[in-house]
Structures are given as structure tokens and as C-alpha cells.
PDB file of N, CA and C in Angstrom:
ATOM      1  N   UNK A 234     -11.940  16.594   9.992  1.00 63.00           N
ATOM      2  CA  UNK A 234     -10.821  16.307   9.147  1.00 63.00           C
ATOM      3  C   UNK A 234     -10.967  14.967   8.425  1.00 63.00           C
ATOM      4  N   UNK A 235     -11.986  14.270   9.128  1.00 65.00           N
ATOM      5  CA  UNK A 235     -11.906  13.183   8.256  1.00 65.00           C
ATOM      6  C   UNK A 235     -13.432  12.583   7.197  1.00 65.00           C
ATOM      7  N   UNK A 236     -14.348  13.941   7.362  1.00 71.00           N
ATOM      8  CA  UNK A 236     -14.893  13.615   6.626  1.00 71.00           C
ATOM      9  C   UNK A 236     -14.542  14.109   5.235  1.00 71.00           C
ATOM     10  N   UNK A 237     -15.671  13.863   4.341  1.00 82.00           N
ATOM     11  CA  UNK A 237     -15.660  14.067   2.904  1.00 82.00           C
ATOM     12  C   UNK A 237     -14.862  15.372   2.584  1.00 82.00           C
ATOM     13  N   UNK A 238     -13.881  15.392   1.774  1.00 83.00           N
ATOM     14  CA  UNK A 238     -13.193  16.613   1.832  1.00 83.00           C
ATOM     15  C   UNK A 238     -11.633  17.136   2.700  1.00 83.00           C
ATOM     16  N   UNK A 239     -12.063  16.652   3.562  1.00 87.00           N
ATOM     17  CA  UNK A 239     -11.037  16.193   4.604  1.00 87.00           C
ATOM     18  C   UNK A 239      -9.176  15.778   4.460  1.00 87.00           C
ATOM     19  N   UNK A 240      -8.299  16.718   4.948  1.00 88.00           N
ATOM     20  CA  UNK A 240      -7.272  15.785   4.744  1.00 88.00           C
ATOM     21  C   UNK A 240      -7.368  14.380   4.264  1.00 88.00           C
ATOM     22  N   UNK A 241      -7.776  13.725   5.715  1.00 87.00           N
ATOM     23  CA  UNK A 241      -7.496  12.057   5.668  1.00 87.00           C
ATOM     24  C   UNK A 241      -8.368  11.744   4.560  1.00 87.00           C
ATOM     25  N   UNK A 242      -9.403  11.886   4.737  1.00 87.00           N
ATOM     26  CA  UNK A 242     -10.329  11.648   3.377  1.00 87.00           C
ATOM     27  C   UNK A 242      -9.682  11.397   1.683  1.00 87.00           C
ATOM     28  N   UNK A 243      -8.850  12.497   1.815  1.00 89.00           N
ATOM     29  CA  UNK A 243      -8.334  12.992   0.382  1.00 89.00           C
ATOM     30  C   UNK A 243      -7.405  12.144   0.275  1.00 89.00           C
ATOM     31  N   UNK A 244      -6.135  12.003   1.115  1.00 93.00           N
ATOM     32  CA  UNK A 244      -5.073  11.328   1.054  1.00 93.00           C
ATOM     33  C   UNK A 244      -4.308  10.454   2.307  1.00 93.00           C
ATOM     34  N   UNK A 245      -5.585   9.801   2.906  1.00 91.00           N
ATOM     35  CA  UNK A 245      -5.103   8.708   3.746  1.00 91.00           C
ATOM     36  C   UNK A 245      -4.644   7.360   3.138  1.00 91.00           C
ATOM     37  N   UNK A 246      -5.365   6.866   2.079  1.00 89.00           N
ATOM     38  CA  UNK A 246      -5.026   5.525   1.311  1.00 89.00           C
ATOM     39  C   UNK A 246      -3.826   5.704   0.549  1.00 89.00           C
ATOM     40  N   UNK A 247      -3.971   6.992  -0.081  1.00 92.00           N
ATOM     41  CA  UNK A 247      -2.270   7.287  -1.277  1.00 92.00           C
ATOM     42  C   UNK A 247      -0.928   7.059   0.144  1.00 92.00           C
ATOM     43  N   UNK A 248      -1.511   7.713   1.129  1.00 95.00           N
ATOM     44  CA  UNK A 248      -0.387   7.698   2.815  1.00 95.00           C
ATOM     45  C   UNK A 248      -0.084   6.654   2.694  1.00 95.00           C
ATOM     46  N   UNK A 249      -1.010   6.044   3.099  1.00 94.00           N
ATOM     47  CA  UNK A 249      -0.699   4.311   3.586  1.00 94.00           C
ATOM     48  C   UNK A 249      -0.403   3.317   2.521  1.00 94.00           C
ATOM     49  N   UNK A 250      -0.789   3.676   1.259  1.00 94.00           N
ATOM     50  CA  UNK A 250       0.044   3.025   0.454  1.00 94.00           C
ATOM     51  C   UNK A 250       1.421   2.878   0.051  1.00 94.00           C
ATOM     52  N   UNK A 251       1.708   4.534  -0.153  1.00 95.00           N
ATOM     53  CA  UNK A 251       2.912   4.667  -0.083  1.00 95.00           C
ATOM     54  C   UNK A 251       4.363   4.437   1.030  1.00 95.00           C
ATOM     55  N   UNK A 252       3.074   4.427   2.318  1.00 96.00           N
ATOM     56  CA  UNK A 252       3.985   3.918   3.428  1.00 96.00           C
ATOM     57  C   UNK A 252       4.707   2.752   3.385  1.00 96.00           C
ATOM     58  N   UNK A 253       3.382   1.622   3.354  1.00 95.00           N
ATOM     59  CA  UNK A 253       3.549  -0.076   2.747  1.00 95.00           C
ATOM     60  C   UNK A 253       4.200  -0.286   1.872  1.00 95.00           C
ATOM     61  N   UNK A 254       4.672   0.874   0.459  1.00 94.00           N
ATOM     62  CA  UNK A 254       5.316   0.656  -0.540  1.00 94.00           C
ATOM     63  C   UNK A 254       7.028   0.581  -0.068  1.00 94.00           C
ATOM     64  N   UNK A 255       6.900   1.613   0.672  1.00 96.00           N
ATOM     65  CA  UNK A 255       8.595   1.991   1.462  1.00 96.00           C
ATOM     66  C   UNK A 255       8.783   0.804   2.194  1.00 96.00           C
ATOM     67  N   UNK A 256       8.093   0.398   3.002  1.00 95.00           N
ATOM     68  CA  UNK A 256       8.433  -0.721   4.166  1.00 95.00           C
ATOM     69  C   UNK A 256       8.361  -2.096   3.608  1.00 95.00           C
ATOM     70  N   UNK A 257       7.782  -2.674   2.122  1.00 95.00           N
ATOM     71  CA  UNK A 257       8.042  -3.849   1.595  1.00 95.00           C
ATOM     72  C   UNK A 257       9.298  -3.722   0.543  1.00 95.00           C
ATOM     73  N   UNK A 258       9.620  -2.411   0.165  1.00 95.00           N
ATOM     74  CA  UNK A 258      10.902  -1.954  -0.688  1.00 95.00           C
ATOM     75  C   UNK A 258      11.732  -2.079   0.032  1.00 95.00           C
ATOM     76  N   UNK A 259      12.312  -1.695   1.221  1.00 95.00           N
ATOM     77  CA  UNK A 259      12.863  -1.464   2.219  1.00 95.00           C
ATOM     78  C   UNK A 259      13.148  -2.817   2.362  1.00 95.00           C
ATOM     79  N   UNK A 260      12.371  -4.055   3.074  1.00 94.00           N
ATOM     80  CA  UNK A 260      12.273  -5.249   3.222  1.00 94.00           C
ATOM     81  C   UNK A 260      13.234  -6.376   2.641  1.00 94.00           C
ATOM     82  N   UNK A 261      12.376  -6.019   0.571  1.00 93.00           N
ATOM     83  CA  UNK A 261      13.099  -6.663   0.344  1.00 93.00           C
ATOM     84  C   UNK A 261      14.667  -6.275  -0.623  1.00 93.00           C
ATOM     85  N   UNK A 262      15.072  -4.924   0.112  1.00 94.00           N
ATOM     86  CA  UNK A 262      16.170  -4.687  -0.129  1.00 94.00           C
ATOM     87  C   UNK A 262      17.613  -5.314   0.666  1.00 94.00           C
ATOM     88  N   UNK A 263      16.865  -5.155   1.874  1.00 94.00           N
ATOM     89  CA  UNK A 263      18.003  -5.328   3.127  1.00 94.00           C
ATOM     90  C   UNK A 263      17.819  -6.207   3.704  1.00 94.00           C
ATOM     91  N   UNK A 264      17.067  -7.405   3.671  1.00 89.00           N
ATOM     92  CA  UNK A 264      16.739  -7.991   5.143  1.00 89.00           C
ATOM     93  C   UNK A 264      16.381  -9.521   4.064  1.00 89.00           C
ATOM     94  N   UNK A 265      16.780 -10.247   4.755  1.00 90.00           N
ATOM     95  CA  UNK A 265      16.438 -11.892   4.218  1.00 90.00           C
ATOM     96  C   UNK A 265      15.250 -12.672   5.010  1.00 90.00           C
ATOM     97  N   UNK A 266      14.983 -13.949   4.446  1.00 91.00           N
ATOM     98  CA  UNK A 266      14.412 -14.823   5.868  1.00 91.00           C
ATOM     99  C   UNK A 266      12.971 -14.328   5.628  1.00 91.00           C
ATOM    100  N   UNK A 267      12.159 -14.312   7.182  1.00 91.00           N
ATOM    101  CA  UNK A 267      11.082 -13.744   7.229  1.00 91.00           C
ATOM    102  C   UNK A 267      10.348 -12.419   6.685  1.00 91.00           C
ATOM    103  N   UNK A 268      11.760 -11.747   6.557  1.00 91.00           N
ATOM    104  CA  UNK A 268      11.273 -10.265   5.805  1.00 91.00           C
ATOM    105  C   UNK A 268      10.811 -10.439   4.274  1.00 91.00           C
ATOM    106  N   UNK A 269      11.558 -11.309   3.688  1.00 93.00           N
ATOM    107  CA  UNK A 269      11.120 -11.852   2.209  1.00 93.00           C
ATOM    108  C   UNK A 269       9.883 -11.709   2.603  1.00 93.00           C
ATOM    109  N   UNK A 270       9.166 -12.483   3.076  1.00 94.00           N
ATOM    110  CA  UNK A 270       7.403 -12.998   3.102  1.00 94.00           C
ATOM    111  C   UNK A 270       6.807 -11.392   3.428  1.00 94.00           C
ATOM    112  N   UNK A 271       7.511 -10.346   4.143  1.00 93.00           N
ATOM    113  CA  UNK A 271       6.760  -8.997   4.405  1.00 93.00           C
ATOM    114  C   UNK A 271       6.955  -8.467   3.097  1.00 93.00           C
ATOM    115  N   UNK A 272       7.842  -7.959   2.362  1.00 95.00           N
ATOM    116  CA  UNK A 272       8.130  -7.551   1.052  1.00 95.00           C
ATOM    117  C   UNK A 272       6.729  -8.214   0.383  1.00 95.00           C
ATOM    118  N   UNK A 273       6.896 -10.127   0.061  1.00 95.00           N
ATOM    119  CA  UNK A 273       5.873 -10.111  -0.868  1.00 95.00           C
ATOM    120  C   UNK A 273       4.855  -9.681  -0.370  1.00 95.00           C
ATOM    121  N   UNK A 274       4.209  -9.165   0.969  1.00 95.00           N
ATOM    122  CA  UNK A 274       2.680  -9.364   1.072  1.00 95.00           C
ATOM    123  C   UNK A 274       2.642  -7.905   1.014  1.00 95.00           C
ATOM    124  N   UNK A 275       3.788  -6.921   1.214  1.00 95.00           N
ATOM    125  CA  UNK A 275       3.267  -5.663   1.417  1.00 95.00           C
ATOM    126  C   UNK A 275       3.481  -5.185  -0.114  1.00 95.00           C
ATOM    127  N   UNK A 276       4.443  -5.680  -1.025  1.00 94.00           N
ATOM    128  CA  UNK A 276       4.210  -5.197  -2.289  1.00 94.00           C
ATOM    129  C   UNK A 276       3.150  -5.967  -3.586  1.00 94.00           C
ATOM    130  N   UNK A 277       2.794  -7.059  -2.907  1.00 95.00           N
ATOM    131  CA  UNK A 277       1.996  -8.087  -3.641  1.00 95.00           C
ATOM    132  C   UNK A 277       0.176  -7.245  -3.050  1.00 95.00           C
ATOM    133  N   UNK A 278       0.195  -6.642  -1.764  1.00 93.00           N
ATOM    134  CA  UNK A 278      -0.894  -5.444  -1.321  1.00 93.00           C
ATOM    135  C   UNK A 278      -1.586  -4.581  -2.292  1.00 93.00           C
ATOM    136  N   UNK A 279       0.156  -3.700  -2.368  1.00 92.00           N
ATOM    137  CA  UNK A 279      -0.165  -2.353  -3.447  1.00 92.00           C
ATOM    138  C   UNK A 279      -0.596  -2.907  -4.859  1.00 92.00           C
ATOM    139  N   UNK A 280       0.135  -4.646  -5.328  1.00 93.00           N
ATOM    140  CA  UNK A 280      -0.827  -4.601  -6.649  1.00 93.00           C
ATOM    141  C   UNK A 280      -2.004  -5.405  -6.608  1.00 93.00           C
ATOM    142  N   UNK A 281      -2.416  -5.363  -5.836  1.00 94.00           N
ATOM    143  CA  UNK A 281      -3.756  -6.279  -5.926  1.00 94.00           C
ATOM    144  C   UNK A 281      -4.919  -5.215  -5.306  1.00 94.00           C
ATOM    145  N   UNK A 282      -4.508  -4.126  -4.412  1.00 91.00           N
ATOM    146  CA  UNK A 282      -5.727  -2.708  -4.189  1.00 91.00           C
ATOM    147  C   UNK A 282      -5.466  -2.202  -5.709  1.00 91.00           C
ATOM    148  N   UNK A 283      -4.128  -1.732  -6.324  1.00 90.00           N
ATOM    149  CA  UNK A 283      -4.320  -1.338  -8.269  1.00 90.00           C
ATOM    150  C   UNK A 283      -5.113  -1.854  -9.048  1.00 90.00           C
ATOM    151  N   UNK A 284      -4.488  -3.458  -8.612  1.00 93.00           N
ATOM    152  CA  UNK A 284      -5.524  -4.195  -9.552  1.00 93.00           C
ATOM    153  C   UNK A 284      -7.241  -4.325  -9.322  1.00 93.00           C
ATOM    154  N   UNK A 285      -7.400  -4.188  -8.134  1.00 92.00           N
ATOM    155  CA  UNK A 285      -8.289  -4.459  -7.782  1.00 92.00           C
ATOM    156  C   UNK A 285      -9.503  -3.053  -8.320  1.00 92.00           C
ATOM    157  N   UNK A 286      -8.680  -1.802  -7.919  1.00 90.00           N
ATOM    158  CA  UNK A 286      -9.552  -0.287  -8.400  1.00 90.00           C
ATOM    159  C   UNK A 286      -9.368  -0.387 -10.259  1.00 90.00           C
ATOM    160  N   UNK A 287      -8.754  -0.678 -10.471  1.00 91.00           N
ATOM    161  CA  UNK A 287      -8.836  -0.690 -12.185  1.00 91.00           C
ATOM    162  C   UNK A 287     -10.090  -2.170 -12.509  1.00 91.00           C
ATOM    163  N   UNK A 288     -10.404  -2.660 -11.677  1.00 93.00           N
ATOM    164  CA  UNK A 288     -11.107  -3.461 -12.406  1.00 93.00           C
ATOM    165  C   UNK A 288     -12.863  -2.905 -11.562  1.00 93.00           C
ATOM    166  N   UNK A 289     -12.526  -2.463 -10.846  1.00 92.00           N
ATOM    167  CA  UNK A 289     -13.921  -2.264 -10.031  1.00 92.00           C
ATOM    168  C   UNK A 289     -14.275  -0.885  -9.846  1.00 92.00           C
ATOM    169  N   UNK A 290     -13.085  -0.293 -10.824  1.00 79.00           N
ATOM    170  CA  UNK A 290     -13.310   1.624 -10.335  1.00 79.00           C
ATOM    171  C   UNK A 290     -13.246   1.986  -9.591  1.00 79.00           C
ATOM    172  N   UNK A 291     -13.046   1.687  -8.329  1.00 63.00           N
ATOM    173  CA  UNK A 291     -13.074   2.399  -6.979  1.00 63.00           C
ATOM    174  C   UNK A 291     -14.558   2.396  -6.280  1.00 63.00           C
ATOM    175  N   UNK A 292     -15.222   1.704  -6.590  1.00 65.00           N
ATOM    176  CA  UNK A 292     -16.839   2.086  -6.227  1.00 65.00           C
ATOM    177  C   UNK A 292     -17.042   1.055  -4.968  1.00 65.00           C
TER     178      UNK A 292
END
């Protein structure tokens, strides 16, 4: 399952991105203080792996 082809293969990173996306949205919706700093690092994450595959292609 987790090689090439594979569920996880196919859509483990879109998972876990989107997970991290909910739980730093989440963050910095409801919660002050220390959660601020989880918000920025978990949504400051998702744009810097974007930024990071648009500049390097994914390779």
C-alpha cells in the first residue's frame, strides 16, 4: 500500500497537508497565546512545501 501507486503513495502528503491546514485554521480561529505560534508554523508549513514545489517541481 505504500509503494509506488499505492494509497499512501498517491495521497499521504495532500492527507497531511490538509490535516495541518485544519489544525493551524482551527488554531488560529479559537485559541490565543501559544496556539498563535502553532497556526503560524502550521499554516506558514503549507506555504513554504507550495512554495517550495512550484519552485523546485517536486523533484
Amino acid at each position: 500500500m505504500r509503494g509506488p501507486g499505492g494509497f499512501l503513495w498517491v495521497y499521504g502528503m495532500p492527507l497531511l497537508l490538509g490535516l495541518v491546514g485544519c489544525v493551524g485554521l482551527a488554531a488560529a480561529l479559537f485559541a490565543d497565546g501559544a496556539w498563535d505560534w502553532v497556526s503560524w508554523v502550521a499554516l506558514g508549513g503549507m506555504t513554504g512545501v507550495a512554495v517550495g514545489y512550484a519552485v523546485w517541481g517536486g523533484r
